[in-house]
XYZ file of C-alpha atoms in Angstrom:
277
model
C 24.868 -12.651 -22.056
C 26.371 -11.119 -18.925
C 27.454 -8.006 -20.991
C 23.992 -7.716 -22.445
C 22.397 -7.893 -18.974
C 24.762 -5.273 -17.651
C 24.144 -2.947 -20.557
C 20.393 -3.330 -20.259
C 20.587 -2.629 -16.434
C 22.822 0.419 -17.030
C 20.415 1.800 -19.693
C 17.396 1.343 -17.422
C 19.153 3.041 -14.545
C 19.925 6.116 -16.753
C 16.273 6.181 -17.933
C 15.071 6.043 -14.302
C 17.273 8.985 -13.351
C 16.026 10.881 -16.413
C 12.357 9.988 -15.643
C 12.735 11.337 -12.110
C 14.145 14.569 -13.311
C 11.552 15.007 -16.118
C 8.533 14.151 -14.031
C 7.590 10.831 -15.742
C 6.401 9.134 -12.483
C 2.733 9.221 -11.375
C 0.777 8.009 -8.434
C -2.158 5.655 -8.965
C -4.716 4.698 -6.291
C -6.459 1.477 -5.589
C -9.665 1.776 -3.518
C -10.034 -0.030 -0.232
C -13.656 -0.879 0.327
C -15.677 -1.582 3.486
C -17.530 -4.884 3.321
C -20.297 -3.528 5.539
C -21.614 -0.928 3.034
C -19.425 -0.814 -0.134
C -18.030 2.653 0.899
C -14.454 3.500 -0.085
C -12.725 4.010 3.158
C -9.263 4.665 1.776
C -6.828 4.201 -1.100
C -3.314 2.661 -1.506
C -0.949 4.850 -3.311
C 1.070 3.014 -5.951
C 3.788 4.379 -8.245
C 3.661 4.097 -12.043
C 6.310 5.143 -14.607
C 4.944 6.679 -17.777
C 8.044 6.193 -19.943
C 8.380 8.439 -22.913
C 8.825 5.522 -25.361
C 7.621 2.413 -23.622
C 4.438 3.870 -22.116
C 3.210 2.753 -18.763
C 5.786 0.694 -16.976
C 4.679 -1.511 -14.066
C 6.535 -1.231 -10.750
C 7.879 -4.807 -10.913
C 9.978 -3.780 -13.864
C 11.815 -0.902 -12.278
C 11.417 -0.945 -8.437
C 14.015 -3.733 -7.849
C 16.590 -1.704 -9.724
C 15.479 1.486 -7.947
C 16.180 -0.273 -4.684
C 19.532 -1.463 -5.723
C 20.741 1.961 -6.945
C 19.282 4.010 -4.009
C 16.794 5.747 -6.299
C 13.993 4.143 -4.364
C 14.237 6.947 -1.719
C 13.420 9.646 -4.318
C 10.544 7.650 -5.610
C 9.163 6.894 -2.079
C 9.314 10.611 -1.165
C 7.614 11.617 -4.428
C 4.745 9.121 -3.897
C 4.345 10.309 -0.323
C 4.212 13.981 -1.194
C 1.924 13.495 -4.102
C -0.487 11.145 -2.267
C -0.653 13.462 0.717
C -1.536 16.414 -1.546
C -4.271 14.459 -3.477
C -5.931 12.965 -0.394
C -5.929 16.257 1.461
C -7.762 17.800 -1.524
C -10.350 14.970 -1.469
C -10.870 15.376 2.156
C -11.567 19.088 1.686
C -14.015 18.254 -1.128
C -16.491 16.050 0.626
C -14.517 12.875 1.537
C -13.495 13.987 4.991
C -12.746 10.398 6.234
C -10.613 9.306 3.371
C -7.274 7.680 4.260
C -4.257 6.947 2.171
C -1.880 4.035 2.579
C 1.671 4.546 1.434
C 4.447 1.880 1.344
C 7.604 2.403 3.206
C 10.991 0.838 2.483
C 13.832 0.277 4.942
C 15.951 2.720 2.961
C 13.355 5.493 3.520
C 12.800 4.764 7.227
C 16.488 4.425 8.083
C 17.447 7.711 6.538
C 18.308 10.424 9.036
C 15.387 12.962 9.323
C 12.690 10.457 8.125
C 10.139 11.593 10.771
C 10.876 15.331 10.124
C 10.351 14.839 6.375
C 7.062 12.943 7.136
C 5.810 15.862 9.213
C 6.996 18.426 6.673
C 5.156 16.568 3.931
C 1.965 16.598 5.998
C 2.287 20.324 6.694
C 2.824 21.230 3.012
C -0.129 19.165 1.862
C -2.484 20.154 4.677
C -3.257 16.516 5.438
C -3.721 15.421 9.028
C -1.673 12.456 10.239
C -4.816 10.627 11.011
C -5.421 10.354 7.269
C -2.234 8.329 6.761
C -1.569 4.583 6.987
C 2.133 3.621 6.625
C 2.621 0.128 5.213
C 5.761 -1.842 5.890
C 6.481 -5.420 5.092
C 7.510 -8.025 7.719
C 10.967 -8.418 6.249
C 11.557 -4.624 6.357
C 10.299 -4.480 9.904
C 12.766 -7.004 11.070
C 15.811 -5.655 9.329
C 16.919 -3.115 11.866
C 14.533 -3.081 14.780
C 16.449 -0.727 16.980
C 16.311 1.966 14.304
C 12.839 1.340 12.655
C 10.615 0.649 15.693
C 11.249 4.081 17.492
C 10.644 5.929 14.268
C 7.378 4.098 13.642
C 6.337 4.878 17.267
C 6.999 8.500 16.548
C 4.814 8.811 13.540
C 2.166 6.690 15.233
C 2.159 9.095 18.181
C 1.312 11.871 15.664
C -1.847 10.037 14.711
C -0.743 7.947 11.715
C -1.510 4.222 11.633
C 0.988 1.436 10.893
C 0.066 -1.664 8.773
C 2.037 -4.804 8.059
C 1.867 -5.377 4.270
C 1.978 -8.897 2.720
C 1.333 -10.425 6.062
C 2.152 -14.159 6.255
C 4.991 -14.080 3.715
C 7.678 -12.850 6.127
C 9.040 -14.205 9.379
C 7.719 -12.035 12.224
C 6.500 -13.941 15.249
C 3.440 -13.389 17.470
C 5.763 -12.078 20.211
C 7.040 -9.401 17.917
C 3.488 -8.523 16.717
C 2.518 -7.720 20.272
C 5.543 -5.497 20.846
C 5.483 -3.589 17.549
C 3.438 -0.370 17.004
C 1.002 -2.033 14.564
C -2.656 -1.115 13.905
C -3.480 -3.209 10.764
C -2.652 -6.573 9.169
C -2.964 -6.875 5.309
C -3.562 -10.424 4.116
C -1.215 -11.111 1.174
C -2.754 -11.581 -2.290
C -1.236 -15.097 -2.626
C -3.468 -16.363 0.204
C -6.544 -14.661 -1.174
C -5.895 -16.173 -4.598
C -5.750 -19.658 -3.035
C -9.339 -19.286 -1.825
C -10.480 -20.498 -5.201
C -7.979 -23.233 -5.587
C -7.779 -25.379 -2.395
C -8.560 -25.579 1.257
C -5.121 -24.682 2.442
C -5.367 -21.125 1.408
C -8.638 -20.895 3.299
C -6.967 -22.234 6.411
C -4.220 -19.663 6.307
C -6.716 -16.806 5.836
C -8.775 -18.248 8.699
C -5.695 -18.241 10.921
C -4.740 -14.686 10.040
C -8.274 -13.448 10.711
C -8.246 -15.147 14.106
C -4.798 -13.711 14.894
C -6.033 -10.241 13.967
C -8.998 -10.506 16.277
C -6.900 -11.839 19.133
C -4.454 -8.891 18.796
C -7.284 -6.414 18.193
C -5.895 -5.372 14.827
C -7.696 -4.057 11.721
C -7.693 -6.419 8.770
C -7.444 -5.697 5.108
C -7.332 -8.322 2.289
C -5.405 -7.618 -0.919
C -5.888 -9.031 -4.401
C -9.584 -9.864 -4.198
C -10.642 -10.720 -7.754
C -14.112 -12.379 -7.538
C -17.302 -12.593 -5.546
C -16.410 -16.065 -4.182
C -13.368 -14.571 -2.446
C -15.321 -11.542 -1.446
C -18.068 -13.568 0.244
C -15.603 -15.902 2.054
C -13.627 -12.968 3.442
C -16.857 -11.239 4.643
C -18.039 -14.521 6.323
C -14.669 -14.634 8.270
C -15.140 -11.102 9.392
C -12.618 -9.231 7.246
C -13.618 -5.569 7.411
C -11.953 -4.184 4.278
C -10.723 -5.436 0.923
C -9.027 -4.174 -2.217
C -8.588 -5.790 -5.545
C -9.815 -6.070 -9.159
C -13.257 -7.197 -8.051
C -13.772 -3.579 -7.259
C -11.179 -1.615 -9.238
C -7.530 -1.691 -10.390
C -5.199 1.166 -9.357
C -6.399 4.299 -11.055
C -4.967 7.811 -11.765
C -6.236 10.472 -9.329
C -8.524 12.053 -11.920
C -10.391 8.785 -12.550
C -10.494 7.801 -8.892
C -12.496 10.968 -8.156
C -15.454 9.725 -10.252
C -15.253 6.396 -8.441
C -15.569 8.120 -5.119
C -18.449 10.147 -6.303
C -20.398 7.248 -7.836
C -20.058 4.969 -4.752
C -20.559 2.118 -7.267
C -19.391 -0.845 -5.082
C -22.347 -1.369 -2.797
C -24.051 -3.636 -5.331
C -21.153 -6.020 -5.251
C -21.541 -6.749 -1.571
C -25.322 -6.779 -1.163
C -25.276 -10.483 -0.401
C -22.339 -10.398 2.057
C -22.944 -11.263 5.755
C -21.590 -7.989 6.895
C -23.812 -5.936 4.591
C -26.824 -7.829 6.003
C -26.076 -6.684 9.442
C -24.864 -3.169 8.653
C-alpha cells in the first residue's frame, strides 16, 4: 500500500511538472457580488488543471502536492499574471471598477523579490494596484510575521488591499488583527453553510460581522449557496458575497457574459440592503 501511494504521488508530480510546461493550467473566476444592488464588484481568481487525459482536475487534488514539492510558487505566479492580464482587459472594456482577488501562499510571499515580481506583473498587465486584493489565510499570516508583514505593508502602500481568507478557522487574535495591514475579512464557507443547519453557525457569523464593524474592515462571505443564507447575511450587514447562489467559478470567456448581463440583481431584490440602496 505504501509503495502504491508513493508511486501514485510520483506519477502525479511528474504530470504536474509536465502540465506546467505544456500550459495545461487555467484561471477561473468566481464573481463577488454586492448585496446592495447585485453588481459584480470583483472576482476571485482560482486555478484549474485541464489534464490531457483526466479532464478538469479540481485544486484539492493537486494543490497539496504542489505545496509539498515547491511547484506551488510557479502555479501562484501563473495565476497572478493571468488574472492581472484578464482583469486589466475588463477594466479597459467598460468594467473600470473591477477588482481581482488572488490567493497568496507563504512560499510565494517569503521568496526573495516577491514585491518586485508583484510590481512587474502589474506593469506588464497594465493593471493598477488598486484593482488587486491579495488574500492570505490566518495560518499563513502567522507563520513568519517578521518576513510577511513588512512585505504586505509594501504592497498595500502601492494601493493593493489585503484580505484574510477563511477567517475564523485559524488562530489569529484581535490584537494581531489590529496590528496587521488588513482591509477585508472573508467569512469561511463552513460558517456560512451552518446557517441552514443550526444556531451556532449564525452566532459565529454574527460575531465576525460585529468584529469587522468594530475594526472598520470590509466583509465578504464565501460559499453562499441559497437565498436563506443570502438574506441572513444581508440582514447582518455583510456587504459582498460569493458562492453558487450566484455562480460557480467560470473561465474568463464565460465570465465576460456574466458581467455584461448583470443578472444577479433579481436574486437580492428582497434583501434589506437592496431596499435601502
